[in-house]
Amino acid sequence: MTSINRLGFKQLDSDEFRDTSFDQGRPDNRPFLGDLQSLSTRIAAVQEISTSINRSLKLDEILKVVGQQAKWVLDFDQCSVCLCDRLSRRLVTLFGSPVPDAEIEASSPLDRAIQTKQPQIIRDRATTQADAAYRSHIIIPLESEDQVLGTINFALRQENGYSQEDVRIAYLLALQVAAAMRNAQRFEEMNRLYAELQHTHTQLKQAQGFRDELMHMIVHDLRNPLSSINISLDMISMMATDPDEQLHWLELANVASQTMTGMIDDLLNLNKLEAGKLKLILRPLQIGTLMLGKYESYAVRAVGEHKTVTLELPDDLPSLLMDVELIGRVLDNLVSNAFKYTHPGGQIEISARADETYLFVYVRDDGLGLPPEYRDRIFDKFVQVTDASGASLRKGIGLGLAFCRMAIEAHGGKIWVDSTLEQGSTFAFTLPLSLG
């Protein structure tokens, strides 16, 4: 049983902790004046130690002060602390011979102090084989807010080295150490949370900057085909008497309009594909039919840009289930990329073949090509090829190829690129002939 005395710490009434050495020669159990003065001096020393350790909010510094100043209040040959968390217990030597790095045994005095939250005093034996040189021990729980943070441990080589008063002084010191440790833990937690907040703030600022840059690029990219449409319409108005010229500019306006519509569709479909919310609308179709339907618009663009585009299709291409709109957008993106990065006078080749399992589609160009380090990353969102100075070498916002990858993978296929700088690129993808 314990009670709280006027000094503000637990009074130990158990026979296990009672020390009667001061009762001899004093039948009335009254302490001598010298004892009171000694007790007052030791309490004052505990207060000074408390002031010292509360100047720091770092656990290592707190423990260093305790190791240096604890002898003001208590004699010992060794002083250590056991630091506890939810997963482990760690012994740290503050004074004397280092504590061996050993697991704390269940039911040992140190373990009992932690489990019962009660001080332990051993007068004439070692607590473990590792500390056989020490015969007297005081083990005080470091408790704060009903949580045991560890223990503070004092040891002497001689037997019966500690009195009940020593236990009380050690307990009073332990209260101050536990409070300082709790403050240090809170400070460390605050620093951790502050660092997390700073990291989150930095990420938010980067995301905001990235959003602004992305919006700028989207607006810029959408403005290009819109400008082409406006120019084409102006030219039609100026050449109202020439049907051939009108048709030419109408075709260019139509291509630009389709390009802009496709870019908007890519943005919308990319989000749905990434979230797994885009449902494929599958129907059987021979890929050659789709490619022939698109080839006419590719040829018109090639004439306008002074480039050559060819289509090679074998007669025996099989039909397969596909989302025709998505695969059509993949073709448009790959061919559009080939046009962007092929010089005037260059050539673009579109072809397809099949084996027993897959359909293969290829889009080749003899344009700029890709640096080796970008070949695996080019299908990631927002990846743009840059030069040594960081300037972008390729137009666009880096979403078209990411859309292609997700669309092809949604069909169970794969997409890749083979490329050599200044010699061109071959983008290829597969589609399974059977989705089962």
CSV table of C-alpha atoms in Angstrom, one decimal:
chain,number,residue,atom,x,y,z
A,1,MET,CA,0.0,0.0,0.0
A,2,THR,CA,1.2,3.5,-0.8
A,3,SER,CA,0.2,7.0,0.3
A,4,ILE,CA,1.2,10.6,-0.6
A,5,ASN,CA,3.3,12.4,1.9
A,6,ARG,CA,3.8,16.1,2.4
A,7,LEU,CA,6.8,16.2,0.1
A,8,GLY,CA,4.6,15.2,-2.8
A,9,PHE,CA,5.8,11.7,-3.6
A,10,LYS,CA,4.6,8.2,-2.8
A,11,GLN,CA,5.3,6.9,0.8
A,12,LEU,CA,6.4,3.3,0.6
A,13,ASP,CA,4.8,1.3,3.3
A,14,SER,CA,5.7,-2.2,2.1
A,15,ASP,CA,8.1,-4.2,4.3
A,16,GLU,CA,10.1,-4.9,1.2
A,17,PHE,CA,11.1,-1.2,0.9
A,18,ARG,CA,11.2,-0.2,4.6
A,19,ASP,CA,14.7,0.6,6.0
A,20,THR,CA,15.1,0.7,9.8
A,21,SER,CA,18.7,1.8,10.0
A,22,PHE,CA,17.7,5.2,11.3
A,23,ASP,CA,15.5,3.8,14.0
A,24,GLN,CA,18.3,2.4,16.1
A,25,GLY,CA,19.1,4.5,19.1
A,26,ARG,CA,15.9,6.7,18.6
A,27,PRO,CA,13.0,5.1,20.4
A,28,ASP,CA,10.7,8.0,19.6
A,29,ASN,CA,11.5,7.6,15.9
A,30,ARG,CA,12.4,11.3,15.6
A,31,PRO,CA,15.2,12.2,13.1
A,32,PHE,CA,18.2,14.1,14.4
A,33,LEU,CA,18.7,17.7,13.3
A,34,GLY,CA,21.6,16.7,11.2
A,35,ASP,CA,19.5,14.3,9.3
A,36,LEU,CA,16.9,17.0,8.6
A,37,GLN,CA,19.6,19.3,7.3
A,38,SER,CA,21.0,16.6,5.1
A,39,LEU,CA,17.5,15.8,3.7
A,40,SER,CA,16.9,19.5,3.0
A,41,THR,CA,20.2,19.8,1.2
A,42,ARG,CA,19.4,16.8,-0.9
A,43,ILE,CA,16.0,18.1,-1.8
A,44,ALA,CA,17.5,21.4,-2.8
A,45,ALA,CA,20.0,19.5,-5.0
A,46,VAL,CA,17.1,17.7,-6.7
A,47,GLN,CA,15.6,21.1,-7.4
A,48,GLU,CA,18.8,22.3,-8.9
A,49,ILE,CA,19.1,19.2,-11.1
A,50,SER,CA,15.5,19.8,-12.2
A,51,THR,CA,16.3,23.3,-13.2
A,52,SER,CA,19.3,22.1,-15.2
A,53,ILE,CA,17.5,19.3,-17.1
A,54,ASN,CA,14.5,21.5,-17.9
A,55,ARG,CA,16.8,23.9,-19.7
A,56,SER,CA,17.0,21.3,-22.5
A,57,LEU,CA,14.4,19.7,-24.7
A,58,LYS,CA,16.8,17.0,-26.0
A,59,LEU,CA,16.8,13.6,-24.3
A,60,ASP,CA,20.5,13.0,-24.7
A,61,GLU,CA,21.4,16.3,-23.0
A,62,ILE,CA,18.9,15.6,-20.2
A,63,LEU,CA,20.5,12.2,-19.5
A,64,LYS,CA,24.0,13.7,-19.7
A,65,VAL,CA,23.1,16.2,-17.0
A,66,VAL,CA,21.6,13.5,-14.8
A,67,GLY,CA,24.7,11.4,-15.1
A,68,GLN,CA,26.9,14.4,-14.1
A,69,GLN,CA,24.8,15.8,-11.2
A,70,ALA,CA,22.9,12.9,-9.7
A,71,LYS,CA,25.8,12.3,-7.2
A,72,TRP,CA,24.8,15.5,-5.5
A,73,VAL,CA,21.8,13.7,-4.1
A,74,LEU,CA,22.7,10.0,-4.0
A,75,ASP,CA,25.8,7.8,-3.8
A,76,PHE,CA,26.3,5.2,-6.5
A,77,ASP,CA,29.0,3.2,-8.4
A,78,GLN,CA,26.8,2.9,-11.4
A,79,CYS,CA,23.8,4.9,-12.8
A,80,SER,CA,21.7,3.9,-15.8
A,81,VAL,CA,18.3,4.4,-17.4
A,82,CYS,CA,16.1,2.0,-19.1
A,83,LEU,CA,14.2,3.7,-22.0
A,84,CYS,CA,10.9,2.1,-22.9
A,85,ASP,CA,8.6,2.4,-26.0
A,86,ARG,CA,5.9,0.2,-27.3
A,87,LEU,CA,8.3,-2.1,-29.1
A,88,SER,CA,11.5,-2.2,-27.1
A,89,ARG,CA,13.5,-1.5,-23.9
A,90,ARG,CA,17.0,0.0,-24.1
A,91,LEU,CA,19.5,0.4,-21.3
A,92,VAL,CA,21.7,3.5,-21.3
A,93,THR,CA,24.6,3.9,-18.9
A,94,LEU,CA,25.0,7.4,-17.4
A,95,PHE,CA,27.8,6.7,-14.9
A,96,GLY,CA,30.1,3.8,-14.2
A,97,SER,CA,30.7,0.6,-16.1
A,98,PRO,CA,28.6,0.3,-19.3
A,99,VAL,CA,25.5,-1.7,-18.9
A,100,PRO,CA,25.7,-4.9,-21.0
A,101,ASP,CA,23.4,-4.9,-24.0
A,102,ALA,CA,21.1,-7.8,-22.9
A,103,GLU,CA,17.4,-8.5,-23.0
A,104,ILE,CA,15.6,-7.5,-19.8
A,105,GLU,CA,14.2,-10.7,-18.3
A,106,ALA,CA,10.6,-11.0,-17.3
A,107,SER,CA,10.0,-10.8,-13.5
A,108,SER,CA,13.4,-9.2,-12.9
A,109,PRO,CA,13.5,-6.2,-10.5
A,110,LEU,CA,13.7,-3.8,-13.5
A,111,ASP,CA,10.8,-5.5,-15.2
A,112,ARG,CA,8.7,-5.5,-12.0
A,113,ALA,CA,9.4,-1.7,-11.6
A,114,ILE,CA,8.0,-1.1,-15.1
A,115,GLN,CA,5.0,-3.5,-14.8
A,116,THR,CA,3.9,-2.4,-11.3
A,117,LYS,CA,5.1,1.2,-11.5
A,118,GLN,CA,6.6,0.8,-8.0
A,119,PRO,CA,10.2,1.4,-6.9
A,120,GLN,CA,12.4,-1.6,-6.2
A,121,ILE,CA,15.2,-1.8,-3.7
A,122,ILE,CA,17.7,-4.7,-3.5
A,123,ARG,CA,20.0,-4.6,-0.5
A,124,ASP,CA,22.3,-7.7,-0.8
A,125,ARG,CA,22.3,-9.3,-4.3
A,126,ALA,CA,22.8,-8.6,-7.9
A,127,THR,CA,19.8,-8.1,-10.1
A,128,THR,CA,21.3,-10.1,-13.1
A,129,GLN,CA,24.4,-12.1,-13.8
A,130,ALA,CA,25.7,-9.2,-15.8
A,131,ASP,CA,25.8,-6.8,-12.8
A,132,ALA,CA,27.2,-9.3,-10.3
A,133,ALA,CA,29.7,-6.6,-9.0
A,134,TYR,CA,26.8,-4.6,-7.5
A,135,ARG,CA,25.0,-5.7,-4.4
A,136,SER,CA,22.7,-2.7,-3.6
A,137,HIS,CA,20.2,-1.3,-6.1
A,138,ILE,CA,17.5,1.3,-6.4
A,139,ILE,CA,15.2,1.0,-9.4
A,140,ILE,CA,12.7,3.8,-9.8
A,141,PRO,CA,10.0,4.0,-12.6
A,142,LEU,CA,10.1,7.1,-14.7
A,143,GLU,CA,6.4,7.7,-14.9
A,144,SER,CA,4.6,10.7,-16.5
A,145,GLU,CA,0.9,11.0,-17.2
A,146,ASP,CA,0.2,7.4,-16.1
A,147,GLN,CA,2.8,6.1,-18.6
A,148,VAL,CA,6.1,4.5,-17.7
A,149,LEU,CA,8.8,6.0,-19.9
A,150,GLY,CA,11.5,3.8,-18.4
A,151,THR,CA,13.4,3.5,-15.1
A,152,ILE,CA,16.3,5.2,-13.5
A,153,ASN,CA,18.7,2.8,-11.8
A,154,PHE,CA,21.4,3.3,-9.1
A,155,ALA,CA,23.8,0.6,-7.9
A,156,LEU,CA,26.5,0.2,-5.2
A,157,ARG,CA,29.1,-2.5,-4.8
A,158,GLN,CA,28.5,-2.9,-1.0
A,159,GLU,CA,25.5,-4.6,0.5
A,160,ASN,CA,22.8,-2.6,2.4
A,161,GLY,CA,24.1,0.5,0.8
A,162,TYR,CA,20.7,2.3,0.5
A,163,SER,CA,18.3,3.6,3.1
A,164,GLN,CA,14.6,4.4,2.8
A,165,GLU,CA,15.5,8.0,2.6
A,166,ASP,CA,17.7,7.3,-0.4
A,167,VAL,CA,14.7,5.6,-2.1
A,168,ARG,CA,12.6,8.7,-1.4
A,169,ILE,CA,15.3,11.1,-2.8
A,170,ALA,CA,15.8,8.8,-5.9
A,171,TYR,CA,12.0,8.8,-6.3
A,172,LEU,CA,11.9,12.6,-6.1
A,173,LEU,CA,14.7,12.9,-8.7
A,174,ALA,CA,12.9,10.4,-10.9
A,175,LEU,CA,9.8,12.6,-11.0
A,176,GLN,CA,11.8,15.5,-12.3
A,177,VAL,CA,13.6,13.3,-14.9
A,178,ALA,CA,10.3,11.8,-16.1
A,179,ALA,CA,8.8,15.3,-16.5
A,180,ALA,CA,11.8,16.5,-18.5
A,181,MET,CA,11.7,13.4,-20.6
A,182,ARG,CA,8.1,13.9,-21.4
A,183,ASN,CA,8.7,17.5,-22.4
A,184,ALA,CA,11.6,16.3,-24.7
A,185,GLN,CA,9.3,13.7,-26.3
A,186,ARG,CA,6.6,16.3,-26.9
A,187,PHE,CA,9.2,18.7,-28.4
A,188,GLU,CA,10.5,15.9,-30.7
A,189,GLU,CA,6.9,15.1,-31.7
A,190,MET,CA,6.3,18.8,-32.4
A,191,ASN,CA,9.4,19.0,-34.5
A,192,ARG,CA,8.4,15.9,-36.4
A,193,LEU,CA,4.9,17.2,-37.0
A,194,TYR,CA,6.4,20.6,-38.0
A,195,ALA,CA,8.7,18.9,-40.5
A,196,GLU,CA,5.7,17.0,-41.9
A,197,LEU,CA,3.8,20.2,-42.2
A,198,GLN,CA,6.7,21.9,-44.0
A,199,HIS,CA,7.0,18.9,-46.3
A,200,THR,CA,3.3,19.0,-47.1
A,201,HIS,CA,3.4,22.8,-47.6
A,202,THR,CA,6.3,22.4,-50.0
A,203,GLN,CA,4.4,19.7,-51.9
A,204,LEU,CA,1.3,21.9,-52.0
A,205,LYS,CA,3.3,24.8,-53.4
A,206,GLN,CA,4.9,22.5,-56.0
A,207,ALA,CA,1.5,21.1,-56.9
A,208,GLN,CA,0.2,24.6,-57.2
A,209,GLY,CA,3.1,25.7,-59.4
A,210,PHE,CA,2.8,22.5,-61.4
A,211,ARG,CA,-1.0,23.1,-61.8
A,212,ASP,CA,-0.3,26.6,-63.1
A,213,GLU,CA,2.3,25.4,-65.5
A,214,LEU,CA,0.0,22.5,-66.7
A,215,MET,CA,-2.8,24.9,-67.3
A,216,HIS,CA,-0.5,27.2,-69.3
A,217,MET,CA,0.7,24.3,-71.4
A,218,ILE,CA,-2.9,23.0,-71.9
A,219,VAL,CA,-4.1,26.4,-73.0
A,220,HIS,CA,-1.0,26.9,-75.2
A,221,ASP,CA,-1.5,23.5,-76.9
A,222,LEU,CA,-5.2,24.0,-77.4
A,223,ARG,CA,-4.6,27.4,-78.9
A,224,ASN,CA,-2.4,26.0,-81.7
A,225,PRO,CA,-5.2,23.9,-83.4
A,226,LEU,CA,-7.7,26.7,-82.7
A,227,SER,CA,-5.5,29.2,-84.4
A,228,SER,CA,-5.2,26.8,-87.4
A,229,ILE,CA,-9.0,26.7,-87.5
A,230,ASN,CA,-9.4,30.4,-87.4
A,231,ILE,CA,-6.7,30.9,-90.1
A,232,SER,CA,-8.4,28.3,-92.3
A,233,LEU,CA,-11.8,30.0,-92.0
A,234,ASP,CA,-10.2,33.4,-92.8
A,235,MET,CA,-8.6,32.0,-95.9
A,236,ILE,CA,-11.9,30.5,-97.0
A,237,SER,CA,-13.5,33.9,-96.7
A,238,MET,CA,-10.8,35.5,-98.7
A,239,MET,CA,-10.9,32.9,-101.4
A,240,ALA,CA,-14.6,32.6,-101.8
A,241,THR,CA,-14.4,32.2,-105.6
A,242,ASP,CA,-11.9,29.3,-105.6
A,243,PRO,CA,-13.6,26.0,-104.6
A,244,ASP,CA,-10.3,24.1,-104.6
A,245,GLU,CA,-8.6,26.5,-102.2
A,246,GLN,CA,-11.7,26.5,-100.1
A,247,LEU,CA,-11.7,22.7,-99.9
A,248,HIS,CA,-8.0,22.7,-99.0
A,249,TRP,CA,-8.5,25.1,-96.1
A,250,LEU,CA,-11.6,23.4,-94.9
A,251,GLU,CA,-9.7,20.1,-94.7
A,252,LEU,CA,-6.9,21.8,-92.7
A,253,ALA,CA,-9.5,23.3,-90.4
A,254,ASN,CA,-11.1,19.9,-90.0
A,255,VAL,CA,-7.8,18.3,-89.1
A,256,ALA,CA,-7.1,21.0,-86.5
A,257,SER,CA,-10.5,20.7,-85.0
A,258,GLN,CA,-10.1,16.9,-84.7
A,259,THR,CA,-6.7,17.4,-83.1
A,260,MET,CA,-8.1,19.8,-80.5
A,261,THR,CA,-11.1,17.5,-79.8
A,262,GLY,CA,-8.7,14.6,-79.4
A,263,MET,CA,-6.6,16.5,-76.9
A,264,ILE,CA,-9.7,17.3,-74.8
A,265,ASP,CA,-10.8,13.6,-75.0
A,266,ASP,CA,-7.4,12.5,-73.9
A,267,LEU,CA,-7.6,14.6,-70.8
A,268,LEU,CA,-11.0,13.3,-69.9
A,269,ASN,CA,-10.3,9.6,-70.7
A,270,LEU,CA,-6.9,9.7,-69.0
A,271,ASN,CA,-8.5,10.5,-65.6
A,272,LYS,CA,-11.1,7.8,-66.1
A,273,LEU,CA,-8.6,5.2,-67.1
A,274,GLU,CA,-6.3,6.0,-64.1
A,275,ALA,CA,-9.3,5.7,-61.7
A,276,GLY,CA,-10.5,2.5,-63.4
A,277,LYS,CA,-13.8,4.1,-64.2
A,278,LEU,CA,-13.6,4.0,-68.0
A,279,LYS,CA,-15.7,1.1,-69.2
A,280,LEU,CA,-14.4,-0.3,-72.6
A,281,ILE,CA,-17.0,-0.5,-75.3
A,282,LEU,CA,-15.8,-3.6,-77.1
A,283,ARG,CA,-16.9,-4.6,-80.6
A,284,PRO,CA,-15.2,-6.8,-83.3
A,285,LEU,CA,-13.3,-4.9,-86.0
A,286,GLN,CA,-10.5,-5.5,-88.3
A,287,ILE,CA,-7.7,-3.1,-87.5
A,288,GLY,CA,-7.1,-2.4,-91.2
A,289,THR,CA,-10.6,-0.9,-91.5
A,290,LEU,CA,-9.8,1.5,-88.7
A,291,MET,CA,-6.4,2.4,-90.1
A,292,LEU,CA,-7.7,3.0,-93.6
A,293,GLY,CA,-10.4,5.2,-92.3
A,294,LYS,CA,-7.9,7.4,-90.6
A,295,TYR,CA,-5.2,7.3,-93.3
A,296,GLU,CA,-7.0,9.9,-95.4
A,297,SER,CA,-6.7,12.6,-92.8
A,298,TYR,CA,-3.1,11.7,-92.2
A,299,ALA,CA,-2.4,12.0,-95.9
A,300,VAL,CA,-3.9,15.5,-95.9
A,301,ARG,CA,-1.7,16.6,-93.1
A,302,ALA,CA,1.4,15.1,-94.7
A,303,VAL,CA,0.8,17.2,-97.9
A,304,GLY,CA,0.3,20.4,-95.8
A,305,GLU,CA,3.6,19.7,-93.9
A,306,HIS,CA,5.6,18.5,-96.9
A,307,LYS,CA,6.1,15.0,-95.4
A,308,THR,CA,5.3,11.5,-96.6
A,309,VAL,CA,3.0,9.0,-94.8
A,310,THR,CA,2.5,5.4,-96.0
A,311,LEU,CA,0.3,2.6,-94.8
A,312,GLU,CA,1.2,-1.1,-95.1
A,313,LEU,CA,-1.4,-3.7,-94.3
A,314,PRO,CA,-1.4,-7.5,-95.0
A,315,ASP,CA,-4.6,-9.0,-96.4
A,316,ASP,CA,-5.0,-11.6,-93.7
A,317,LEU,CA,-5.3,-9.3,-90.6
A,318,PRO,CA,-7.8,-10.9,-88.2
A,319,SER,CA,-10.7,-9.1,-86.5
A,320,LEU,CA,-10.6,-8.6,-82.8
A,321,LEU,CA,-12.6,-7.1,-80.0
A,322,MET,CA,-11.5,-3.5,-79.2
A,323,ASP,CA,-12.8,-0.2,-78.0
A,324,VAL,CA,-12.7,1.4,-81.4
A,325,GLU,CA,-12.7,5.0,-80.2
A,326,LEU,CA,-9.8,4.5,-77.7
A,327,ILE,CA,-7.7,2.5,-80.1
A,328,GLY,CA,-8.4,5.2,-82.8
A,329,ARG,CA,-7.2,7.8,-80.3
A,330,VAL,CA,-4.0,5.8,-79.7
A,331,LEU,CA,-3.3,5.7,-83.4
A,332,ASP,CA,-4.0,9.4,-83.7
A,333,ASN,CA,-1.6,10.2,-80.9
A,334,LEU,CA,1.2,8.1,-82.2
A,335,VAL,CA,0.9,9.4,-85.7
A,336,SER,CA,0.6,13.0,-84.5
A,337,ASN,CA,3.8,12.5,-82.5
A,338,ALA,CA,5.5,11.2,-85.6
A,339,PHE,CA,4.4,14.3,-87.5
A,340,LYS,CA,5.6,16.7,-84.8
A,341,TYR,CA,9.1,15.3,-84.6
A,342,THR,CA,9.7,14.5,-88.3
A,343,HIS,CA,11.4,17.2,-90.4
A,344,PRO,CA,9.9,18.4,-93.6
A,345,GLY,CA,10.7,15.9,-96.3
A,346,GLY,CA,10.7,13.1,-93.7
A,347,GLN,CA,8.8,9.9,-93.9
A,348,ILE,CA,6.2,8.2,-91.5
A,349,GLU,CA,5.3,4.6,-91.9
A,350,ILE,CA,2.2,2.9,-90.4
A,351,SER,CA,2.0,-0.9,-90.5
A,352,ALA,CA,0.4,-3.9,-88.8
A,353,ARG,CA,0.8,-7.6,-88.6
A,354,ALA,CA,-0.5,-10.5,-86.5
A,355,ASP,CA,0.7,-13.8,-85.1
A,356,GLU,CA,-1.4,-16.5,-83.4
A,357,THR,CA,-1.8,-14.5,-80.2
A,358,TYR,CA,-1.4,-10.8,-80.8
A,359,LEU,CA,-1.9,-8.0,-83.3
A,360,PHE,CA,1.1,-5.8,-83.7
A,361,VAL,CA,0.9,-2.1,-84.8
A,362,TYR,CA,3.9,0.1,-85.7
A,363,VAL,CA,4.3,3.8,-86.3
A,364,ARG,CA,7.8,4.6,-87.6
A,365,ASP,CA,9.4,8.0,-88.3
A,366,ASP,CA,12.9,9.3,-89.3
A,367,GLY,CA,12.7,12.3,-87.1
A,368,LEU,CA,14.4,13.6,-83.9
A,369,GLY,CA,14.4,10.3,-81.9
A,370,LEU,CA,14.7,10.0,-78.1
A,371,PRO,CA,17.6,10.0,-75.7
A,372,PRO,CA,18.1,6.5,-74.2
A,373,GLU,CA,17.2,7.6,-70.6
A,374,TYR,CA,13.7,8.6,-71.8
A,375,ARG,CA,12.6,5.4,-73.5
A,376,ASP,CA,11.1,3.8,-70.4
A,377,ARG,CA,9.8,7.1,-69.0
A,378,ILE,CA,8.2,8.6,-72.0
A,379,PHE,CA,4.8,6.8,-71.3
A,380,ASP,CA,4.6,8.4,-67.8
A,381,LYS,CA,2.4,11.4,-67.2
A,382,PHE,CA,3.9,14.8,-67.7
A,383,VAL,CA,7.3,13.5,-68.8
A,384,GLN,CA,8.9,15.8,-71.3
A,385,VAL,CA,12.3,15.3,-73.0
A,386,THR,CA,14.7,18.1,-72.0
A,387,ASP,CA,18.1,19.2,-73.1
A,388,ALA,CA,21.1,19.8,-70.8
A,389,SER,CA,19.8,23.1,-69.7
A,390,GLY,CA,16.4,21.7,-68.8
A,391,ALA,CA,14.6,23.2,-71.8
A,392,SER,CA,11.8,21.0,-73.3
A,393,LEU,CA,12.8,19.4,-76.6
A,394,ARG,CA,9.3,18.1,-77.4
A,395,LYS,CA,6.0,19.9,-77.6
A,396,GLY,CA,2.9,19.1,-75.5
A,397,ILE,CA,2.1,18.5,-71.9
A,398,GLY,CA,3.1,14.9,-71.7
A,399,LEU,CA,-0.3,13.3,-71.5
A,400,GLY,CA,-0.8,11.8,-75.0
A,401,LEU,CA,1.6,8.9,-74.5
A,402,ALA,CA,0.4,8.3,-71.0
A,403,PHE,CA,-3.1,8.0,-72.4
A,404,CYS,CA,-1.8,5.5,-75.0
A,405,ARG,CA,-0.2,3.3,-72.4
A,406,MET,CA,-3.3,3.2,-70.2
A,407,ALA,CA,-5.6,2.5,-73.1
A,408,ILE,CA,-3.5,-0.3,-74.5
A,409,GLU,CA,-3.0,-1.9,-71.0
A,410,ALA,CA,-6.8,-1.7,-70.5
A,411,HIS,CA,-7.1,-4.0,-73.5
A,412,GLY,CA,-4.5,-6.4,-72.1
A,413,GLY,CA,-1.8,-5.2,-74.5
A,414,LYS,CA,1.6,-3.6,-74.3
A,415,ILE,CA,3.2,-0.5,-75.8
A,416,TRP,CA,6.9,0.4,-76.2
A,417,VAL,CA,9.3,2.5,-78.3
A,418,ASP,CA,12.6,1.8,-80.1
A,419,SER,CA,14.5,5.0,-80.8
A,420,THR,CA,17.8,6.5,-81.8
A,421,LEU,CA,18.7,10.2,-81.6
A,422,GLU,CA,18.5,12.0,-84.9
A,423,GLN,CA,17.5,8.7,-86.7
A,424,GLY,CA,13.9,8.4,-85.7
A,425,SER,CA,11.6,6.3,-83.5
A,426,THR,CA,9.3,3.3,-83.8
A,427,PHE,CA,6.3,3.2,-81.5
A,428,ALA,CA,4.6,-0.2,-81.3
A,429,PHE,CA,1.8,-1.7,-79.4
A,430,THR,CA,0.1,-5.1,-79.2
A,431,LEU,CA,-3.5,-6.1,-78.7
A,432,PRO,CA,-4.5,-9.7,-77.8
A,433,LEU,CA,-6.6,-11.5,-80.4
A,434,SER,CA,-8.6,-13.0,-77.6
A,435,LEU,CA,-9.6,-11.1,-74.5
A,436,GLY,CA,-10.5,-14.3,-72.7
